[in-house]
PDB file of C-alpha atoms and ligand atoms in Angstrom:
ATOM      1  CA  MET A   1       0.000   0.000   0.000  1.00 94.00           C
ATOM      2  CA  LEU A   2       1.148   3.504  -0.794  1.00 97.00           C
ATOM      3  CA  LYS A   3       0.422   5.777   2.129  1.00 97.00           C
ATOM      4  CA  LEU A   4       0.584   9.533   2.495  1.00 98.00           C
ATOM      5  CA  ASP A   5       0.558  10.700   6.066  1.00 98.00           C
ATOM      6  CA  GLY A   6       0.384  14.385   6.928  1.00 98.00           C
ATOM      7  CA  VAL A   7       2.318  15.331   3.812  1.00 98.00           C
ATOM      8  CA  THR A   8       3.216  18.997   3.485  1.00 98.00           C
ATOM      9  CA  LYS A   9       5.177  20.881   0.847  1.00 98.00           C
ATOM     10  CA  ILE A  10       6.348  24.431   1.377  1.00 96.00           C
ATOM     11  CA  TYR A  11       8.015  26.100  -1.599  1.00 94.00           C
ATOM     12  CA  LYS A  12      10.431  28.955  -1.199  1.00 90.00           C
ATOM     13  CA  VAL A  13       9.323  31.690  -3.532  1.00 87.00           C
ATOM     14  CA  GLY A  14      10.370  35.257  -4.301  1.00 80.00           C
ATOM     15  CA  ALA A  15      13.620  36.590  -5.693  1.00 76.00           C
ATOM     16  CA  PHE A  16      15.789  35.469  -2.780  1.00 76.00           C
ATOM     17  CA  GLY A  17      13.605  32.646  -1.552  1.00 66.00           C
ATOM     18  CA  GLY A  18      12.537  34.821   1.340  1.00 81.00           C
ATOM     19  CA  LYS A  19       8.861  34.010   1.048  1.00 89.00           C
ATOM     20  CA  THR A  20       7.152  30.683   1.299  1.00 91.00           C
ATOM     21  CA  LEU A  21       4.124  29.099  -0.258  1.00 94.00           C
ATOM     22  CA  THR A  22       2.401  26.153   1.343  1.00 96.00           C
ATOM     23  CA  ALA A  23       1.381  24.203  -1.757  1.00 97.00           C
ATOM     24  CA  VAL A  24       0.387  21.015   0.078  1.00 98.00           C
ATOM     25  CA  ASP A  25      -0.826  21.111   3.645  1.00 97.00           C
ATOM     26  CA  ASP A  26      -1.163  18.040   5.846  1.00 98.00           C
ATOM     27  CA  VAL A  27      -2.463  15.650   3.191  1.00 98.00           C
ATOM     28  CA  SER A  28      -3.171  12.033   4.085  1.00 98.00           C
ATOM     29  CA  PHE A  29      -4.675   9.248   2.000  1.00 97.00           C
ATOM     30  CA  ASP A  30      -3.950   5.658   0.989  1.00 97.00           C
ATOM     31  CA  LEU A  31      -3.677   4.029  -2.420  1.00 97.00           C
ATOM     32  CA  ARG A  32      -4.200   0.290  -2.544  1.00 96.00           C
ATOM     33  CA  PRO A  33      -3.488  -2.191  -5.341  1.00 94.00           C
ATOM     34  CA  GLY A  34      -6.363  -2.543  -7.777  1.00 93.00           C
ATOM     35  CA  GLU A  35      -7.859   0.767  -6.744  1.00 94.00           C
ATOM     36  CA  VAL A  36      -8.141   4.122  -8.490  1.00 94.00           C
ATOM     37  CA  VAL A  37      -8.045   7.190  -6.277  1.00 96.00           C
ATOM     38  CA  SER A  38      -8.842  10.439  -8.017  1.00 94.00           C
ATOM     39  CA  LEU A  39      -7.151  13.545  -6.742  1.00 96.00           C
ATOM     40  CA  ILE A  40      -9.410  16.377  -7.758  1.00 93.00           C
ATOM     41  CA  GLY A  41      -8.988  20.122  -7.493  1.00 92.00           C
ATOM     42  CA  GLU A  42      -8.782  23.261  -9.536  1.00 90.00           C
ATOM     43  CA  SER A  43      -5.540  24.494 -11.054  1.00 91.00           C
ATOM     44  CA  GLY A  44      -2.966  25.423  -8.412  1.00 93.00           C
ATOM     45  CA  SER A  45      -4.542  23.315  -5.668  1.00 95.00           C
ATOM     46  CA  GLY A  46      -1.376  21.235  -5.250  1.00 97.00           C
ATOM     47  CA  LYS A  47      -2.228  18.076  -7.219  1.00 96.00           C
ATOM     48  CA  SER A  48       0.962  17.893  -9.269  1.00 94.00           C
ATOM     49  CA  THR A  49       3.079  18.697  -6.241  1.00 96.00           C
ATOM     50  CA  ILE A  50       1.565  15.664  -4.518  1.00 97.00           C
ATOM     51  CA  GLY A  51       2.130  13.522  -7.631  1.00 95.00           C
ATOM     52  CA  ARG A  52       5.759  14.611  -7.844  1.00 93.00           C
ATOM     53  CA  MET A  53       6.347  13.873  -4.174  1.00 95.00           C
ATOM     54  CA  VAL A  54       4.851  10.399  -4.580  1.00 95.00           C
ATOM     55  CA  LEU A  55       7.225   9.880  -7.503  1.00 91.00           C
ATOM     56  CA  GLY A  56      10.190  10.989  -5.427  1.00 91.00           C
ATOM     57  CA  LEU A  57      10.835  13.988  -7.684  1.00 89.00           C
ATOM     58  CA  LEU A  58      10.236  16.403  -4.830  1.00 93.00           C
ATOM     59  CA  ARG A  59      10.892  15.986  -1.134  1.00 94.00           C
ATOM     60  CA  PRO A  60       8.039  16.625   1.242  1.00 96.00           C
ATOM     61  CA  THR A  61       8.711  19.393   3.752  1.00 97.00           C
ATOM     62  CA  GLY A  62       6.795  17.426   6.353  1.00 97.00           C
ATOM     63  CA  GLY A  63       4.926  14.175   6.820  1.00 97.00           C
ATOM     64  CA  SER A  64       5.750  10.858   5.211  1.00 97.00           C
ATOM     65  CA  ILE A  65       5.112   8.834   2.082  1.00 97.00           C
ATOM     66  CA  THR A  66       5.583   5.101   2.533  1.00 97.00           C
ATOM     67  CA  LEU A  67       5.360   2.066   0.292  1.00 96.00           C
ATOM     68  CA  ASP A  68       4.424  -1.056   2.263  1.00 94.00           C
ATOM     69  CA  GLY A  69       5.604   0.666   5.386  1.00 94.00           C
ATOM     70  CA  ALA A  70       9.018   1.692   4.044  1.00 93.00           C
ATOM     71  CA  ARG A  71       9.721   5.344   3.385  1.00 92.00           C
ATOM     72  CA  ALA A  72       9.451   6.104  -0.333  1.00 91.00           C
ATOM     73  CA  ALA A  73      12.909   6.829  -1.666  1.00 86.00           C
ATOM     74  CA  PRO A  74      13.767   7.455  -5.287  1.00 86.00           C
ATOM     75  CA  GLY A  75      15.828   4.616  -6.684  1.00 87.00           C
ATOM     76  CA  LYS A  76      15.508   1.495  -8.795  1.00 86.00           C
ATOM     77  CA  ALA A  77      13.657  -0.541  -6.198  1.00 88.00           C
ATOM     78  CA  TYR A  78      11.043   2.186  -5.870  1.00 91.00           C
ATOM     79  CA  TYR A  79      10.714   3.031  -9.550  1.00 88.00           C
ATOM     80  CA  ARG A  80      10.202  -0.585 -10.422  1.00 87.00           C
ATOM     81  CA  GLN A  81       6.978  -0.337  -8.463  1.00 91.00           C
ATOM     82  CA  VAL A  82       5.875   3.264  -8.806  1.00 92.00           C
ATOM     83  CA  GLN A  83       5.875   5.262 -12.040  1.00 88.00           C
ATOM     84  CA  GLY A  84       4.233   8.357 -13.458  1.00 87.00           C
ATOM     85  CA  VAL A  85       2.507   9.333 -16.667  1.00 82.00           C
ATOM     86  CA  PHE A  86       2.012  13.023 -17.350  1.00 78.00           C
ATOM     87  CA  GLN A  87      -0.174  15.428 -19.214  1.00 73.00           C
ATOM     88  CA  ASP A  88       2.110  16.016 -22.161  1.00 68.00           C
ATOM     89  CA  PRO A  89       3.250  12.668 -23.538  1.00 64.00           C
ATOM     90  CA  PHE A  90       5.569  14.357 -26.047  1.00 66.00           C
ATOM     91  CA  SER A  91       7.724  15.902 -23.352  1.00 65.00           C
ATOM     92  CA  CYS A  92       8.421  12.487 -21.828  1.00 65.00           C
ATOM     93  CA  TYR A  93      10.207  11.120 -24.866  1.00 68.00           C
ATOM     94  CA  ASN A  94      13.576  11.792 -26.331  1.00 70.00           C
ATOM     95  CA  PRO A  95      12.659  12.842 -29.885  1.00 73.00           C
ATOM     96  CA  VAL A  96      15.539  10.913 -31.457  1.00 75.00           C
ATOM     97  CA  PHE A  97      14.686   7.575 -29.810  1.00 82.00           C
ATOM     98  CA  LYS A  98      12.392   5.211 -31.625  1.00 85.00           C
ATOM     99  CA  ALA A  99       9.733   3.453 -29.579  1.00 86.00           C
ATOM    100  CA  ASP A 100      11.598   0.136 -29.433  1.00 87.00           C
ATOM    101  CA  ARG A 101      14.664   1.869 -27.997  1.00 88.00           C
ATOM    102  CA  VAL A 102      12.550   3.442 -25.273  1.00 85.00           C
ATOM    103  CA  LEU A 103      11.306   0.002 -24.261  1.00 89.00           C
ATOM    104  CA  ARG A 104      14.720  -1.697 -24.587  1.00 90.00           C
ATOM    105  CA  MET A 105      16.207   0.880 -22.233  1.00 88.00           C
ATOM    106  CA  ILE A 106      14.000  -0.522 -19.492  1.00 88.00           C
ATOM    107  CA  LYS A 107      15.710  -3.870 -19.899  1.00 91.00           C
ATOM    108  CA  GLN A 108      19.195  -2.324 -19.762  1.00 90.00           C
ATOM    109  CA  GLU A 109      18.302  -0.336 -16.690  1.00 87.00           C
ATOM    110  CA  TYR A 110      16.223  -2.786 -14.690  1.00 89.00           C
ATOM    111  CA  PHE A 111      16.454  -6.273 -16.179  1.00 91.00           C
ATOM    112  CA  PRO A 112      19.954  -6.781 -17.623  1.00 92.00           C
ATOM    113  CA  GLU A 113      19.703 -10.501 -16.831  1.00 94.00           C
ATOM    114  CA  VAL A 114      16.743 -11.101 -19.159  1.00 94.00           C
ATOM    115  CA  ALA A 115      17.610 -12.491 -22.603  1.00 95.00           C
ATOM    116  CA  SER A 116      16.875 -10.200 -25.552  1.00 92.00           C
ATOM    117  CA  THR A 117      14.502 -12.623 -27.208  1.00 94.00           C
ATOM    118  CA  GLU A 118      12.516 -12.953 -24.021  1.00 95.00           C
ATOM    119  CA  TRP A 119      12.458  -9.184 -23.667  1.00 93.00           C
ATOM    120  CA  ASP A 120      11.071  -8.867 -27.196  1.00 93.00           C
ATOM    121  CA  GLY A 121       8.242 -11.149 -26.144  1.00 93.00           C
ATOM    122  CA  ARG A 122       7.550  -9.082 -23.037  1.00 92.00           C
ATOM    123  CA  MET A 123       7.586  -5.874 -25.099  1.00 92.00           C
ATOM    124  CA  GLU A 124       5.064  -7.333 -27.471  1.00 92.00           C
ATOM    125  CA  GLU A 125       2.867  -8.471 -24.598  1.00 89.00           C
ATOM    126  CA  SER A 126       2.885  -5.079 -22.884  1.00 88.00           C
ATOM    127  CA  LEU A 127       2.081  -3.280 -26.135  1.00 91.00           C
ATOM    128  CA  LYS A 128      -0.844  -5.596 -26.731  1.00 88.00           C
ATOM    129  CA  ALA A 129      -2.033  -4.977 -23.179  1.00 83.00           C
ATOM    130  CA  VAL A 130      -2.362  -1.271 -24.002  1.00 84.00           C
ATOM    131  CA  ARG A 131      -3.928  -2.144 -27.353  1.00 85.00           C
ATOM    132  CA  LEU A 132      -1.024  -0.992 -29.466  1.00 90.00           C
ATOM    133  CA  ASN A 133       0.039  -2.959 -32.503  1.00 92.00           C
ATOM    134  CA  PRO A 134       3.787  -3.681 -32.031  1.00 92.00           C
ATOM    135  CA  GLY A 135       4.398  -3.672 -35.790  1.00 90.00           C
ATOM    136  CA  GLN A 136       2.830  -0.249 -36.093  1.00 91.00           C
ATOM    137  CA  VAL A 137       4.664   1.570 -33.315  1.00 91.00           C
ATOM    138  CA  LEU A 138       8.030  -0.035 -32.587  1.00 90.00           C
ATOM    139  CA  GLY A 139      10.012   1.425 -35.470  1.00 90.00           C
ATOM    140  CA  LYS A 140       8.567   4.915 -35.058  1.00 91.00           C
ATOM    141  CA  TYR A 141       9.888   8.158 -33.618  1.00 89.00           C
ATOM    142  CA  PRO A 142       7.698  10.077 -31.131  1.00 84.00           C
ATOM    143  CA  HIS A 143       6.634  12.648 -33.740  1.00 87.00           C
ATOM    144  CA  GLN A 144       5.315   9.835 -35.905  1.00 90.00           C
ATOM    145  CA  LEU A 145       2.934   8.703 -33.169  1.00 88.00           C
ATOM    146  CA  SER A 146      -0.266  10.339 -31.972  1.00 87.00           C
ATOM    147  CA  GLY A 147      -0.711  11.728 -28.465  1.00 83.00           C
ATOM    148  CA  GLY A 148      -2.912   8.763 -27.571  1.00 83.00           C
ATOM    149  CA  GLN A 149      -0.348   6.275 -28.890  1.00 87.00           C
ATOM    150  CA  LEU A 150       2.426   7.964 -26.910  1.00 86.00           C
ATOM    151  CA  GLN A 151       0.345   7.894 -23.767  1.00 83.00           C
ATOM    152  CA  ARG A 152      -0.245   4.163 -24.275  1.00 86.00           C
ATOM    153  CA  LEU A 153       3.419   3.615 -24.963  1.00 88.00           C
ATOM    154  CA  LEU A 154       4.222   5.230 -21.615  1.00 84.00           C
ATOM    155  CA  ILE A 155       1.781   2.905 -19.929  1.00 84.00           C
ATOM    156  CA  ALA A 156       3.267  -0.097 -21.791  1.00 86.00           C
ATOM    157  CA  ARG A 157       6.683   1.014 -20.544  1.00 85.00           C
ATOM    158  CA  ALA A 158       5.290   1.109 -17.038  1.00 81.00           C
ATOM    159  CA  LEU A 159       3.855  -2.408 -17.417  1.00 82.00           C
ATOM    160  CA  LEU A 160       7.260  -3.785 -18.404  1.00 86.00           C
ATOM    161  CA  LEU A 161       8.475  -2.790 -14.966  1.00 84.00           C
ATOM    162  CA  ASP A 162       5.927  -4.979 -13.148  1.00 75.00           C
ATOM    163  CA  LEU A 163       4.511  -1.825 -11.790  1.00 87.00           C
ATOM    164  CA  ARG A 164       2.251  -1.711  -8.747  1.00 93.00           C
ATOM    165  CA  PHE A 165       1.308   1.962  -8.633  1.00 94.00           C
ATOM    166  CA  LEU A 166       0.868   4.545 -11.351  1.00 92.00           C
ATOM    167  CA  VAL A 167       0.549   8.303 -10.912  1.00 93.00           C
ATOM    168  CA  ALA A 168      -1.439   9.641 -13.869  1.00 91.00           C
ATOM    169  CA  ASP A 169      -1.317  13.437 -13.843  1.00 91.00           C
ATOM    170  CA  GLU A 170      -3.916  15.029 -16.135  1.00 88.00           C
ATOM    171  CA  ILE A 171      -3.059  12.383 -18.696  1.00 84.00           C
ATOM    172  CA  THR A 172      -6.175  12.807 -20.760  1.00 79.00           C
ATOM    173  CA  SER A 173      -6.324  16.579 -20.936  1.00 78.00           C
ATOM    174  CA  MET A 174      -4.325  16.875 -24.150  1.00 74.00           C
ATOM    175  CA  LEU A 175      -6.114  14.078 -25.929  1.00 74.00           C
ATOM    176  CA  ASP A 176      -9.097  14.348 -28.181  1.00 76.00           C
ATOM    177  CA  ALA A 177     -12.384  12.976 -26.947  1.00 77.00           C
ATOM    178  CA  SER A 178     -12.309   9.508 -28.480  1.00 76.00           C
ATOM    179  CA  THR A 179      -8.682   8.915 -27.512  1.00 77.00           C
ATOM    180  CA  ARG A 180      -9.418  10.141 -24.035  1.00 79.00           C
ATOM    181  CA  ILE A 181     -12.075   7.538 -23.486  1.00 81.00           C
ATOM    182  CA  ASP A 182      -9.730   4.825 -24.809  1.00 79.00           C
ATOM    183  CA  VAL A 183      -7.060   5.835 -22.324  1.00 80.00           C
ATOM    184  CA  LEU A 184      -9.605   5.936 -19.495  1.00 84.00           C
ATOM    185  CA  ASN A 185     -10.795   2.476 -20.386  1.00 83.00           C
ATOM    186  CA  LEU A 186      -7.205   1.331 -20.488  1.00 81.00           C
ATOM    187  CA  LEU A 187      -6.729   2.578 -16.934  1.00 84.00           C
ATOM    188  CA  ALA A 188      -9.757   0.531 -15.961  1.00 85.00           C
ATOM    189  CA  ASP A 189      -8.036  -2.533 -17.478  1.00 83.00           C
ATOM    190  CA  LEU A 190      -4.875  -1.807 -15.520  1.00 85.00           C
ATOM    191  CA  LYS A 191      -6.888  -1.522 -12.366  1.00 89.00           C
ATOM    192  CA  ALA A 192      -8.414  -4.915 -13.108  1.00 87.00           C
ATOM    193  CA  ARG A 193      -4.853  -6.283 -13.399  1.00 84.00           C
ATOM    194  CA  GLY A 194      -4.219  -5.125  -9.856  1.00 90.00           C
ATOM    195  CA  LEU A 195      -2.527  -1.795 -10.438  1.00 91.00           C
ATOM    196  CA  GLY A 196      -3.212   1.082  -8.049  1.00 95.00           C
ATOM    197  CA  VAL A 197      -3.707   4.363  -9.886  1.00 94.00           C
ATOM    198  CA  LEU A 198      -3.554   7.893  -8.527  1.00 95.00           C
ATOM    199  CA  PHE A 199      -5.660   9.695 -11.110  1.00 93.00           C
ATOM    200  CA  VAL A 200      -4.926  13.402 -10.916  1.00 94.00           C
ATOM    201  CA  THR A 201      -7.509  15.586 -12.595  1.00 90.00           C
ATOM    202  CA  HIS A 202      -9.186  18.968 -12.473  1.00 87.00           C
ATOM    203  CA  ASP A 203     -12.169  17.392 -14.179  1.00 83.00           C
ATOM    204  CA  LEU A 204     -14.788  16.072 -11.813  1.00 82.00           C
ATOM    205  CA  SER A 205     -16.616  14.023 -14.364  1.00 80.00           C
ATOM    206  CA  LEU A 206     -13.463  12.067 -15.242  1.00 82.00           C
ATOM    207  CA  GLY A 207     -12.829  11.447 -11.564  1.00 81.00           C
ATOM    208  CA  ASN A 208     -16.382  10.265 -11.179  1.00 81.00           C
ATOM    209  CA  TYR A 209     -16.053   7.868 -14.083  1.00 81.00           C
ATOM    210  CA  ILE A 210     -12.800   6.215 -13.208  1.00 83.00           C
ATOM    211  CA  SER A 211     -12.337   6.056  -9.456  1.00 90.00           C
ATOM    212  CA  GLU A 212     -13.794   4.424  -6.365  1.00 89.00           C
ATOM    213  CA  GLN A 213     -12.126   6.824  -3.961  1.00 94.00           C
ATOM    214  CA  ALA A 214     -11.966  10.587  -4.383  1.00 94.00           C
ATOM    215  CA  VAL A 215      -9.824  13.135  -2.596  1.00 96.00           C
ATOM    216  CA  VAL A 216     -10.815  16.760  -3.153  1.00 94.00           C
ATOM    217  CA  LEU A 217      -8.101  19.373  -2.694  1.00 95.00           C
ATOM    218  CA  TYR A 218      -8.526  23.072  -2.148  1.00 94.00           C
ATOM    219  CA  ARG A 219      -5.463  25.270  -1.750  1.00 94.00           C
ATOM    220  CA  GLY A 220      -3.318  22.325  -0.801  1.00 97.00           C
ATOM    221  CA  ARG A 221      -5.688  20.935   1.814  1.00 96.00           C
ATOM    222  CA  VAL A 222      -7.951  17.934   1.627  1.00 96.00           C
ATOM    223  CA  VAL A 223     -11.454  19.310   2.014  1.00 94.00           C
ATOM    224  CA  GLU A 224     -13.214  16.073   1.293  1.00 93.00           C
ATOM    225  CA  ALA A 225     -12.296  12.421   0.885  1.00 95.00           C
ATOM    226  CA  GLY A 226     -14.281   9.234   0.643  1.00 94.00           C
ATOM    227  CA  THR A 227     -15.848   6.861  -1.815  1.00 94.00           C
ATOM    228  CA  THR A 228     -16.479   8.522  -5.126  1.00 92.00           C
ATOM    229  CA  ASP A 229     -20.178   7.727  -4.883  1.00 90.00           C
ATOM    230  CA  ARG A 230     -20.421   9.463  -1.533  1.00 92.00           C
ATOM    231  CA  VAL A 231     -18.309  12.492  -2.485  1.00 90.00           C
ATOM    232  CA  PHE A 232     -20.237  13.014  -5.712  1.00 87.00           C
ATOM    233  CA  GLY A 233     -23.630  11.972  -4.430  1.00 87.00           C
ATOM    234  CA  ASN A 234     -23.528  13.787  -1.127  1.00 88.00           C
ATOM    235  CA  PRO A 235     -20.749  16.361  -1.000  1.00 86.00           C
ATOM    236  CA  LEU A 236     -20.205  17.476   2.572  1.00 87.00           C
ATOM    237  CA  HIS A 237     -17.935  20.393   1.904  1.00 87.00           C
ATOM    238  CA  PRO A 238     -19.173  23.603   0.236  1.00 87.00           C
ATOM    239  CA  TYR A 239     -16.163  23.649  -2.112  1.00 87.00           C
ATOM    240  CA  THR A 240     -17.029  20.190  -3.467  1.00 86.00           C
ATOM    241  CA  ALA A 241     -20.651  21.202  -3.820  1.00 85.00           C
ATOM    242  CA  ARG A 242     -19.549  24.296  -5.716  1.00 83.00           C
ATOM    243  CA  LEU A 243     -17.280  22.266  -7.986  1.00 81.00           C
ATOM    244  CA  LEU A 244     -20.139  19.899  -8.672  1.00 80.00           C
ATOM    245  CA  ALA A 245     -22.554  22.729  -9.302  1.00 77.00           C
ATOM    246  CA  SER A 246     -20.199  24.180 -11.879  1.00 71.00           C
ATOM    247  CA  VAL A 247     -20.372  20.944 -13.862  1.00 64.00           C
ATOM    248  CA  PRO A 248     -24.010  20.797 -14.953  1.00 51.00           C
ATOM    249  CA  GLN A 249     -23.057  18.101 -17.460  1.00 52.00           C
ATOM    250  CA  LEU A 250     -22.853  15.636 -14.631  1.00 48.00           C
ATOM    251  CA  THR A 251     -26.558  15.518 -14.232  1.00 49.00           C
ATOM    252  CA  THR A 252     -27.934  17.076 -17.370  1.00 49.00           C
ATOM    253  CA  ARG A 253     -27.214  16.591 -21.022  1.00 52.00           C
ATOM    254  CA  TRP A 254     -26.514  19.602 -23.208  1.00 53.00           C
ATOM    255  CA  ASP A 255     -30.127  19.541 -24.361  1.00 57.00           C
ATOM    256  CA  GLY A 256     -31.451  19.411 -20.826  1.00 54.00           C
ATOM    257  CA  VAL A 257     -32.298  15.707 -20.698  1.00 57.00           C
ATOM    258  CA  PRO A 258     -31.186  14.140 -17.415  1.00 56.00           C
ATOM    259  CA  VAL A 259     -28.748  11.331 -18.057  1.00 53.00           C
ATOM    260  CA  VAL A 260     -27.226  10.310 -14.779  1.00 51.00           C
ATOM    261  CA  ALA A 261     -28.385   7.404 -12.704  1.00 49.00           C
ATOM    262  CA  ALA A 262     -26.553   7.341  -9.391  1.00 46.00           C
ATOM    263  CA  ASP A 263     -26.500   3.576  -9.481  1.00 48.00           C
ATOM    264  CA  GLY A 264     -26.220   3.353 -13.240  1.00 43.00           C
ATOM    265  CA  PRO A 265     -23.962   0.911 -15.017  1.00 41.00           C
ATOM    266  CA  GLN A 266     -20.315   1.825 -15.135  1.00 41.00           C
ATOM    267  CA  GLU A 267     -19.059  -0.043 -18.124  1.00 40.00           C
ATOM    268  CA  PRO A 268     -17.561   2.159 -20.808  1.00 40.00           C
ATOM    269  CA  SER A 269     -20.510   1.765 -23.155  1.00 39.00           C
ATOM    270  CA  ALA A 270     -22.654   3.488 -20.554  1.00 43.00           C
ATOM    271  CA  LEU A 271     -20.556   6.611 -20.831  1.00 49.00           C
ATOM    272  CA  VAL A 272     -21.811   9.567 -22.790  1.00 49.00           C
ATOM    273  CA  GLU A 273     -19.774  12.578 -23.684  1.00 49.00           C
ATOM    274  CA  ALA A 274     -22.195  15.334 -22.782  1.00 48.00           C
ATOM    275  CA  GLU A 275     -19.880  18.105 -23.852  1.00 48.00           C
ATOM    276  CA  PRO A 276     -16.320  18.008 -25.119  1.00 48.00           C
ATOM    277  CA  GLY A 277     -14.280  16.611 -22.281  1.00 47.00           C
ATOM    278  CA  HIS A 278     -17.175  15.844 -19.995  1.00 49.00           C
ATOM    279  CA  PHE A 279     -18.333  12.288 -19.660  1.00 48.00           C
ATOM    280  CA  VAL A 280     -21.451  11.224 -17.874  1.00 48.00           C
ATOM    281  CA  ARG A 281     -23.003   7.915 -17.117  1.00 46.00           C
ATOM    282  CA  ARG A 282     -26.048   7.087 -19.141  1.00 43.00           C
ATOM    283  CA  SER A 283     -29.073   5.734 -17.290  1.00 40.00           C
ATOM    284  CA  PRO A 284     -29.669   2.017 -17.843  1.00 39.00           C
ATOM    285  CA  VAL A 285     -32.739   3.011 -19.832  1.00 37.00           C
ATOM    286  CA  SER A 286     -32.421   6.493 -21.232  1.00 37.00           C
ATOM    287  CA  PRO A 287     -35.270   8.803 -20.241  1.00 37.00           C
ATOM    288  CA  ARG A 288     -36.369   9.087 -23.844  1.00 38.00           C
ATOM    289  CA  GLU A 289     -36.546   5.359 -24.471  1.00 37.00           C
ATOM    290  CA  GLY A 290     -38.311   4.901 -21.166  1.00 35.00           C
ATOM    291  CA  ALA A 291     -40.963   7.482 -21.925  1.00 36.00           C
ATOM    292  CA  VAL A 292     -42.852   5.482 -24.547  1.00 35.00           C
TER     293      VAL A 292
HETATM  294  P1  ADP B   1      -1.996  21.773  -9.567  1.00 61.21           P
HETATM  295  O1  ADP B   1      -1.267  20.602 -10.159  1.00 61.21           O
HETATM  296  O2  ADP B   1      -3.167  21.402  -8.735  1.00 61.21           O
HETATM  297  O3  ADP B   1      -2.369  22.779 -10.606  1.00 61.21           O
HETATM  298  P2  ADP B   1       0.591  22.489  -8.429  1.00 61.21           P
HETATM  299  O4  ADP B   1       0.986  21.411  -7.494  1.00 61.21           O
HETATM  300  O5  ADP B   1       1.228  22.517  -9.763  1.00 61.21           O
HETATM  301  O6  ADP B   1      -0.998  22.509  -8.542  1.00 61.21           O
HETATM  302  O7  ADP B   1       0.871  23.890  -7.710  1.00 61.21           O
HETATM  303  C1  ADP B   1       0.408  24.189  -6.408  1.00 61.21           C
HETATM  304  C2  ADP B   1       0.923  25.549  -6.017  1.00 61.21           C
HETATM  305  O8  ADP B   1       2.340  25.511  -5.858  1.00 61.21           O
HETATM  306  C3  ADP B   1       0.643  26.637  -7.030  1.00 61.21           C
HETATM  307  O9  ADP B   1       0.384  27.834  -6.352  1.00 61.21           O
HETATM  308  C4  ADP B   1       1.945  26.721  -7.808  1.00 61.21           C
HETATM  309  O10 ADP B   1       2.120  28.015  -8.337  1.00 61.21           O
HETATM  310  C5  ADP B   1       2.969  26.431  -6.729  1.00 61.21           C
HETATM  311  N1  ADP B   1       4.185  25.784  -7.255  1.00 61.21           N
HETATM  312  C6  ADP B   1       4.237  24.644  -7.994  1.00 61.21           C
HETATM  313  N2  ADP B   1       5.517  24.298  -8.252  1.00 61.21           N
HETATM  314  C7  ADP B   1       6.299  25.247  -7.670  1.00 61.21           C
HETATM  315  C8  ADP B   1       7.721  25.452  -7.563  1.00 61.21           C
HETATM  316  N3  ADP B   1       8.578  24.600  -8.120  1.00 61.21           N
HETATM  317  N4  ADP B   1       8.149  26.540  -6.879  1.00 61.21           N
HETATM  318  C9  ADP B   1       7.276  27.387  -6.300  1.00 61.21           C
HETATM  319  N5  ADP B   1       5.930  27.250  -6.340  1.00 61.21           N
HETATM  320  C10 ADP B   1       5.444  26.197  -7.016  1.00 61.21           C
HETATM  321 MG1   MG B   2      -0.962  20.024 -12.154  1.00 61.21          MG
END
C-alpha cells in the first residue's frame, strides 16, 4: 500500500527565496493495489506537487510517504513499483529515440539478466495490453505517433516494470475525446490487473467515471475524501458542492435531458460525452426510451 501521512510541501518563492508558499498542507490518503483514487482540485490546488512527491521527484517538507511501510525513496527498487505518466506525452520522450529503444532501455536499466529474445516477447505483450500494434509503433519516432499512442506507450513502458502503482497526472487533458475515453478504459483494465492508480484531474466528471475513492483538494488541503459515490452523491464540503454545481453536465445533457443514474452501469458503453471533455453515465434506460 502507498500511504501519504500528513504530507506537506512548502516552496520557497520570491527573488531570494525569502517568502514561502504552502502548496500542500497536511495531506493524508492511501492508495491500494487494484484501486483508483482520483485527486481532484482546480488548477494550483497542489495536485501535481503531490504527484511529484509520490514519484520521489520532490521531497516533502513534512509528513511521510511510505510504500508497504518503508519510506518512499527514489531509486531502482522504488521506480520498479511506482511510475508516473504526465499530461504532455511528447515531453516524456527523447525525440531521437524510436519506440523500441525506449522500451529496450527498461531492460538495460532494470532487467539486464533477461535475454533479448525474451524481452522482445515481453515488449510485445505489454504493447498488446495497451492495445497498441507492435508492428505499427516499434520502429517509429515520437513525432510519428499520436498523443494517444504515446500515452499508451508510456503505460506499456510502465507495465514492463511490473509496476504496482501509477501516478497519472492530467493524462487525458491533451487528448481528443475519443482517444481520451480509450485511455480511461485502459486505466480501468490496468486496475483490473491489480494496479493502483492515482488519477490526478481537475475534471470532476473524469474522476467520477474512473475512481472508487476521491480526494478533493482546495489550496493544498484535503477538504473532502471518501468513496467517489459518496463524495459526488452527497458532498459534505461547500467547495465540493460548488465544484459539482459548476459541472451541470454531470446531471444534465446539453439539451437538458437528465442522463445520470446514481446507481447506473459503469461499463464504458454506458458513458456519454455530454460536452467536449465531460463524460457522464447514461441511465440504464435512457429517459427518452423509457418514456414510450
Ligand atoms: P496543480 O497541479 O493542482 O495545478 P501544483 O501542485 O502545480 O498545482 O501547484 C500548487 C501551487 O504551488 C501553485 O500555487 C503553484 O504556483 C505552486 N508551485 C508549484 N511548483 C512550484 C515550484 N517549483 N516553486 C514554487 N511554487 C510552485
Ligand atoms: Mg498540475
